[in-house]
Short mmCIF file of C-alpha atoms and ligand atoms in Angstrom, two decimals:
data_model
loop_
_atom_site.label_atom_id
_atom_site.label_comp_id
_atom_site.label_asym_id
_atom_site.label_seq_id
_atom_site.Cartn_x
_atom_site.Cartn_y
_atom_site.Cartn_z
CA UNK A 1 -24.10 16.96 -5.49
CA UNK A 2 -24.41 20.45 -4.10
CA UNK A 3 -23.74 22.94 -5.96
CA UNK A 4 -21.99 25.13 -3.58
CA UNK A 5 -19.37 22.38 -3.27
CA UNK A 6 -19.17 22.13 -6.86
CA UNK A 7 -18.43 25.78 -7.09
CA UNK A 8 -15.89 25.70 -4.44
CA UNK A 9 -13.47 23.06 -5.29
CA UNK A 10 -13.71 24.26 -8.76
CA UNK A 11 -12.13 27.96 -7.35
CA UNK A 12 -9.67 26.03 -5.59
CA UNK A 13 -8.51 24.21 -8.76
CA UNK A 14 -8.57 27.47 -10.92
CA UNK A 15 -6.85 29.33 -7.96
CA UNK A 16 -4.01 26.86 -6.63
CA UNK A 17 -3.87 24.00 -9.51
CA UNK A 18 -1.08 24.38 -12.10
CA UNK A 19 -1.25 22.52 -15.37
CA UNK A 20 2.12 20.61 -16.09
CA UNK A 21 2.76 19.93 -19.75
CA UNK A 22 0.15 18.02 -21.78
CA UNK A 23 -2.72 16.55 -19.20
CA UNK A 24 -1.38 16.53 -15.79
CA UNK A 25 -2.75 18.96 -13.01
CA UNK A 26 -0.68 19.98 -9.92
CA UNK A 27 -2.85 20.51 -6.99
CA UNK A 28 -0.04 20.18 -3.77
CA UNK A 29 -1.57 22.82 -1.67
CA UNK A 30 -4.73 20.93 -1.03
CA UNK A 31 -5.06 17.31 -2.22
CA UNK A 32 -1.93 15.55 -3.23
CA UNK A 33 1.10 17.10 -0.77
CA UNK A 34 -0.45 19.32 1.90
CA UNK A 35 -3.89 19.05 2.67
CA UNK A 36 -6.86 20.89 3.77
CA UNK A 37 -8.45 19.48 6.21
CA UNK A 38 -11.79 20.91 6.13
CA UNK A 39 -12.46 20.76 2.10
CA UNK A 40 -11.22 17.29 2.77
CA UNK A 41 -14.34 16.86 5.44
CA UNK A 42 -15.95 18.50 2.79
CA UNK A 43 -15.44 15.97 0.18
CA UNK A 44 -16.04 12.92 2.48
CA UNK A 45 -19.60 14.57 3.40
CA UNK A 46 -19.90 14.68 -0.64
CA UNK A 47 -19.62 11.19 -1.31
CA UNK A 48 -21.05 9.34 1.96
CA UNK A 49 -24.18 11.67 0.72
CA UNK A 50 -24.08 10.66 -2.81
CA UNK A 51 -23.40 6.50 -1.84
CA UNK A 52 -25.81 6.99 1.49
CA UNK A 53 -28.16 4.65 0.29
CA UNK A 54 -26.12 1.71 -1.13
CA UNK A 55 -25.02 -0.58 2.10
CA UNK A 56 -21.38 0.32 1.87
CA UNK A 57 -19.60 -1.40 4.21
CA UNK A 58 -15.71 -0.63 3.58
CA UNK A 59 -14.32 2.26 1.99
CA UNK A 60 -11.06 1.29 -0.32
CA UNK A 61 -8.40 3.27 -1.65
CA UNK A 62 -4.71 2.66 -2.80
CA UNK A 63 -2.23 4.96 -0.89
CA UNK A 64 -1.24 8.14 -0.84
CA UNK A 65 -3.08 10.48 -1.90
CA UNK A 66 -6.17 8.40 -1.86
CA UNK A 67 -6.05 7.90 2.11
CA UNK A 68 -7.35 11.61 2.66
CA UNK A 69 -10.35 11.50 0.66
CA UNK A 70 -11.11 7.90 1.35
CA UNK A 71 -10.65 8.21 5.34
CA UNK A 72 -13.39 11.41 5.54
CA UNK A 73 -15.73 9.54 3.21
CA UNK A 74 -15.47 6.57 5.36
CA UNK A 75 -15.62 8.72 8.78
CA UNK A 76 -18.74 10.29 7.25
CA UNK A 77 -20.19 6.66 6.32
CA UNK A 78 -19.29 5.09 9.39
CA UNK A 79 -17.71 2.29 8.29
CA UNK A 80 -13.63 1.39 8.38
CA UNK A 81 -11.27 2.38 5.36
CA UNK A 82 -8.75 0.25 4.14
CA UNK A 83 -6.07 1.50 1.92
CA UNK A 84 -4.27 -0.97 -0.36
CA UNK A 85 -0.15 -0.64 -0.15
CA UNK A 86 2.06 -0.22 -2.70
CA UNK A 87 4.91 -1.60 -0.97
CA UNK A 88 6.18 -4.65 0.56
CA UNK A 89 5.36 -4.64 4.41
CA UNK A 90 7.75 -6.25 6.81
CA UNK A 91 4.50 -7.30 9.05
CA UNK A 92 2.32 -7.71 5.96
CA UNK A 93 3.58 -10.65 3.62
CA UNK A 94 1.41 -13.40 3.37
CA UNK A 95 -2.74 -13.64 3.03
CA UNK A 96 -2.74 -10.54 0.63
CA UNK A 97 -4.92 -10.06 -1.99
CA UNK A 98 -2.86 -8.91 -4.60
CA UNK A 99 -2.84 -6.99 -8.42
CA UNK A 100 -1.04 -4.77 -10.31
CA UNK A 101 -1.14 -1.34 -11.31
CA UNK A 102 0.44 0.13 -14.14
CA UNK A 103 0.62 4.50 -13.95
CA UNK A 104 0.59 5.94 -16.97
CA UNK A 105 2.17 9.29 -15.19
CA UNK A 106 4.89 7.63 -13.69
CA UNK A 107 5.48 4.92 -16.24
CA UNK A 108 6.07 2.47 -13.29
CA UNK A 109 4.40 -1.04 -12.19
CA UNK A 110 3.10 -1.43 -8.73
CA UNK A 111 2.05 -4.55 -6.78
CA UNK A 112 -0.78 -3.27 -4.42
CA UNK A 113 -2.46 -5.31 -1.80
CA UNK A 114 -4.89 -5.83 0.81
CA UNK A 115 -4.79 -8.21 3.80
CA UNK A 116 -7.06 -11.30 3.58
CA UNK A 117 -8.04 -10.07 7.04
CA UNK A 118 -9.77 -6.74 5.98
CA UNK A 119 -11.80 -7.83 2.78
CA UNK A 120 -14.06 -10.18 2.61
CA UNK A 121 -17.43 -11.33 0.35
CA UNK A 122 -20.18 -10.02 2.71
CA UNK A 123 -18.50 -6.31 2.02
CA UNK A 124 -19.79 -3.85 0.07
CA UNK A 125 -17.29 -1.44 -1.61
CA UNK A 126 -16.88 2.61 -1.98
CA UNK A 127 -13.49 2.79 -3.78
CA UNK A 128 -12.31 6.41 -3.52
CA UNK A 129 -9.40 8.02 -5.21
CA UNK A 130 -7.36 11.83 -5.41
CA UNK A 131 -7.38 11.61 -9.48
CA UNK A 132 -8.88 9.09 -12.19
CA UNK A 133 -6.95 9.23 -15.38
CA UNK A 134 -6.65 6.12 -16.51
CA UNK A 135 -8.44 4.39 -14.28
CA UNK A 136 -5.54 1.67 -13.40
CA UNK A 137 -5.89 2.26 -9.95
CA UNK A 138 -9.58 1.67 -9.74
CA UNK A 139 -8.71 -1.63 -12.49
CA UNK A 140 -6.18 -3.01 -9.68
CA UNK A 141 -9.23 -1.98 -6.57
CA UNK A 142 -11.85 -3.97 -8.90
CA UNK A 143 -9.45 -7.01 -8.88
CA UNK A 144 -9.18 -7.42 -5.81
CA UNK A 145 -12.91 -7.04 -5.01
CA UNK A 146 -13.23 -9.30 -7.45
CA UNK A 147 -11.10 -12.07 -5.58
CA UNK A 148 -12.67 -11.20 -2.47
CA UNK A 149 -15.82 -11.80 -3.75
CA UNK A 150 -16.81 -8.03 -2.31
CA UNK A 151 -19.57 -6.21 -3.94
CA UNK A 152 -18.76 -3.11 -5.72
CA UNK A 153 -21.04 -0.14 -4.79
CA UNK A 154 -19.12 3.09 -6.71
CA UNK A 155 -16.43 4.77 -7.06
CA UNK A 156 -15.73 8.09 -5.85
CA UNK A 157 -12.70 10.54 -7.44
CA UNK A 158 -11.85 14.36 -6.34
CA UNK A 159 -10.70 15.21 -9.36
CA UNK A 160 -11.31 13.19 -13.24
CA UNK A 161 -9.80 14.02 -16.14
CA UNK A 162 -12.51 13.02 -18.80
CA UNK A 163 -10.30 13.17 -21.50
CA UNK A 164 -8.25 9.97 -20.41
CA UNK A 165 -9.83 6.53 -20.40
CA UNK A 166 -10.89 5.98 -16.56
CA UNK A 167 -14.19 7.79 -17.06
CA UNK A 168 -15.50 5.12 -19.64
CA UNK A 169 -13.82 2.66 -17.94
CA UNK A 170 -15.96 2.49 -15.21
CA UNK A 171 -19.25 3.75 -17.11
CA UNK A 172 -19.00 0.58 -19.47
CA UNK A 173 -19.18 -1.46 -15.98
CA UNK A 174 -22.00 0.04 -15.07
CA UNK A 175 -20.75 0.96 -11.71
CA UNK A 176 -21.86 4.57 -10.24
CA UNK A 177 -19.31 7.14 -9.95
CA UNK A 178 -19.33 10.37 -8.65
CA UNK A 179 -16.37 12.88 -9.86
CA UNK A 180 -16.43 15.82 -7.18
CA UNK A 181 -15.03 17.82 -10.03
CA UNK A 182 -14.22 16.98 -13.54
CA UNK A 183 -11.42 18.02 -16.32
CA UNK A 184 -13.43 18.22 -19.83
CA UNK A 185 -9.51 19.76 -21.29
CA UNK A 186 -6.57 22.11 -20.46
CA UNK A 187 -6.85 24.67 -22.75
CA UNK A 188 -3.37 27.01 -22.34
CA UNK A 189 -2.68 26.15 -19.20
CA UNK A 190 -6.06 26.61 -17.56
CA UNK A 191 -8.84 24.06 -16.54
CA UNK A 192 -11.83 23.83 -18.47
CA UNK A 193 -14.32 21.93 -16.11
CA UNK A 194 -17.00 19.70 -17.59
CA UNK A 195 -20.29 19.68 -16.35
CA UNK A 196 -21.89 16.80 -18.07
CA UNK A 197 -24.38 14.89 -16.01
CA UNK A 198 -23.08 10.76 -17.20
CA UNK A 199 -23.46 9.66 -14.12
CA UNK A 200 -24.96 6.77 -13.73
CA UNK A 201 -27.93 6.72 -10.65
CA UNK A 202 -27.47 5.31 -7.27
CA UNK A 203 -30.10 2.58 -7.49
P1 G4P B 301 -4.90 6.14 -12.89
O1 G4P B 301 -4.62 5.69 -11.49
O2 G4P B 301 -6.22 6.83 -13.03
O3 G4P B 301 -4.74 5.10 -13.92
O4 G4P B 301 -3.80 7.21 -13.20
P2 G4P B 301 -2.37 7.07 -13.89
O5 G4P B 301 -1.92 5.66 -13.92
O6 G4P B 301 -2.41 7.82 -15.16
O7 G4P B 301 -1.57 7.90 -12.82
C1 G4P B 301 -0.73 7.37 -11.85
C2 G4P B 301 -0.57 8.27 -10.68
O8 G4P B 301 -0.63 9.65 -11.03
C3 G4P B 301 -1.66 8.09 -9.65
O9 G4P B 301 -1.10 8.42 -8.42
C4 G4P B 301 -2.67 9.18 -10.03
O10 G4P B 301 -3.48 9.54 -8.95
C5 G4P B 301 -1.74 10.29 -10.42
N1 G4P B 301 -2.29 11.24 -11.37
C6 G4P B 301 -2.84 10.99 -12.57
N2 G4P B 301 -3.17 12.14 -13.19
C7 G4P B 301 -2.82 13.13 -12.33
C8 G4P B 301 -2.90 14.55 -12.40
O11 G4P B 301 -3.37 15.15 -13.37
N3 G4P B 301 -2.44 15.22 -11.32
C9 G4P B 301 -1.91 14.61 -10.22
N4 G4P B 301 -1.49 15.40 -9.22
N5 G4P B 301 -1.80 13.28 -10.13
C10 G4P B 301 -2.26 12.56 -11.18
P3 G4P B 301 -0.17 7.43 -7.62
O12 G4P B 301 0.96 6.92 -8.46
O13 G4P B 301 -1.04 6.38 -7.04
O14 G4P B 301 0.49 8.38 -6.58
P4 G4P B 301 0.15 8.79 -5.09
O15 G4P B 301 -1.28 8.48 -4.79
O16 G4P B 301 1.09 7.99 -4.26
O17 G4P B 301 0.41 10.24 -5.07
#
């Protein structure tokens, strides 16, 4: 990843982000509420470089705040996006792919799905999310792959907090992941970024 990027998002985070109580970081004026356009580009251009070389096919992400990310990755990749939904569509109801997501933040259970129609076992996957924590949005993304018969390729996250368990989550499954930037602590109310190369390679 360059480090320019690197260096950049990080000054965004120190200079916009807010920590909220114990391990939750507020970033509304560029990822998760408003969004910048161009760091967003930015991003995108981040990850299709990192996964150029792996035959992704579809990028997947579970909506909201994953569409942004996910859409420029995908635009960058040339390939579609497809974001699982969270809620029951009036034109979406049957042929769905289906699992469910616990958040940890919001103490709530979602159903997410993906149509039939959009997924299939000759795709290869770049699931891309705004924040891994827990990693129960990726768990609910792998599921569905999973009954798809899709290939996994990586995952791709803005922002990881490698203090909760979604990091090892996905390194024990040996699938790649690239974390744009990534939370080692809070420490007072500011972020202390982790630099810690675990990544595993892009074969
Ligand atoms: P997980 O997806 O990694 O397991 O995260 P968890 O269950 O802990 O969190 C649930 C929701 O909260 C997810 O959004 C996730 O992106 C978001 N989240 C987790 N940690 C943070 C944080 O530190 N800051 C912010 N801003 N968000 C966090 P979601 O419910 O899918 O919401 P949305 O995508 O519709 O906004």
């Amino acid at each position: 990843m360059e480090e320019k990027f690197i260096k950049r998002l990080e000054e965004r985070i120190d200079a916009e982000g807010r920590v909220l109580g114990e391990d939750i970081l507020k970033v509304d004026s560029f990822l998760n509420h408003q969004v910048d356009p161009e760091l967003m580009q930015a991003m995108g251009d981040e990850f299709a470089h990192y996964f150029a070389d792996m035959g992704i096919t579809k990028v997947l992400t579970v909506e909201s705040s994953g569409i942004a990310p996910a859409l420029m990755a995908s635009l960058s990749l040339s390939v579609p996006m497809v974001f699982a939904r969270k809620h029951k569509s009036l034109t979406l109801t049957d042929n769905l792919y289906t699992a469910t997501v616990y958040s940890f933040t919001k103490q709530t259970e979602n159903t997410i799905s993906i149509s039939k129609s959009f997924l299939s076992a000759d795709d290869k996957v770049l699931i891309i999310d705004d924040f891994l924590a827990n990693g129960q949005a990726v768990n609910g993304l792998l599921d569905i792959c999973e009954a798809a018969g899709a290939t996994v390729g990586g995952v791709g996250v803005v922002i990881e907090k490698r203090f909760q368990r979604g990091h090892q989550f996905i390194v024990e499954r040996h699938i790649p992941l690239l974390a744009l930037a990534s939370i080692a602590s809070f420490d007072n109310g500011h972020v202390v970024f982790s630099h810690e190369k675990e990544q595993i390679n892009v074969q």
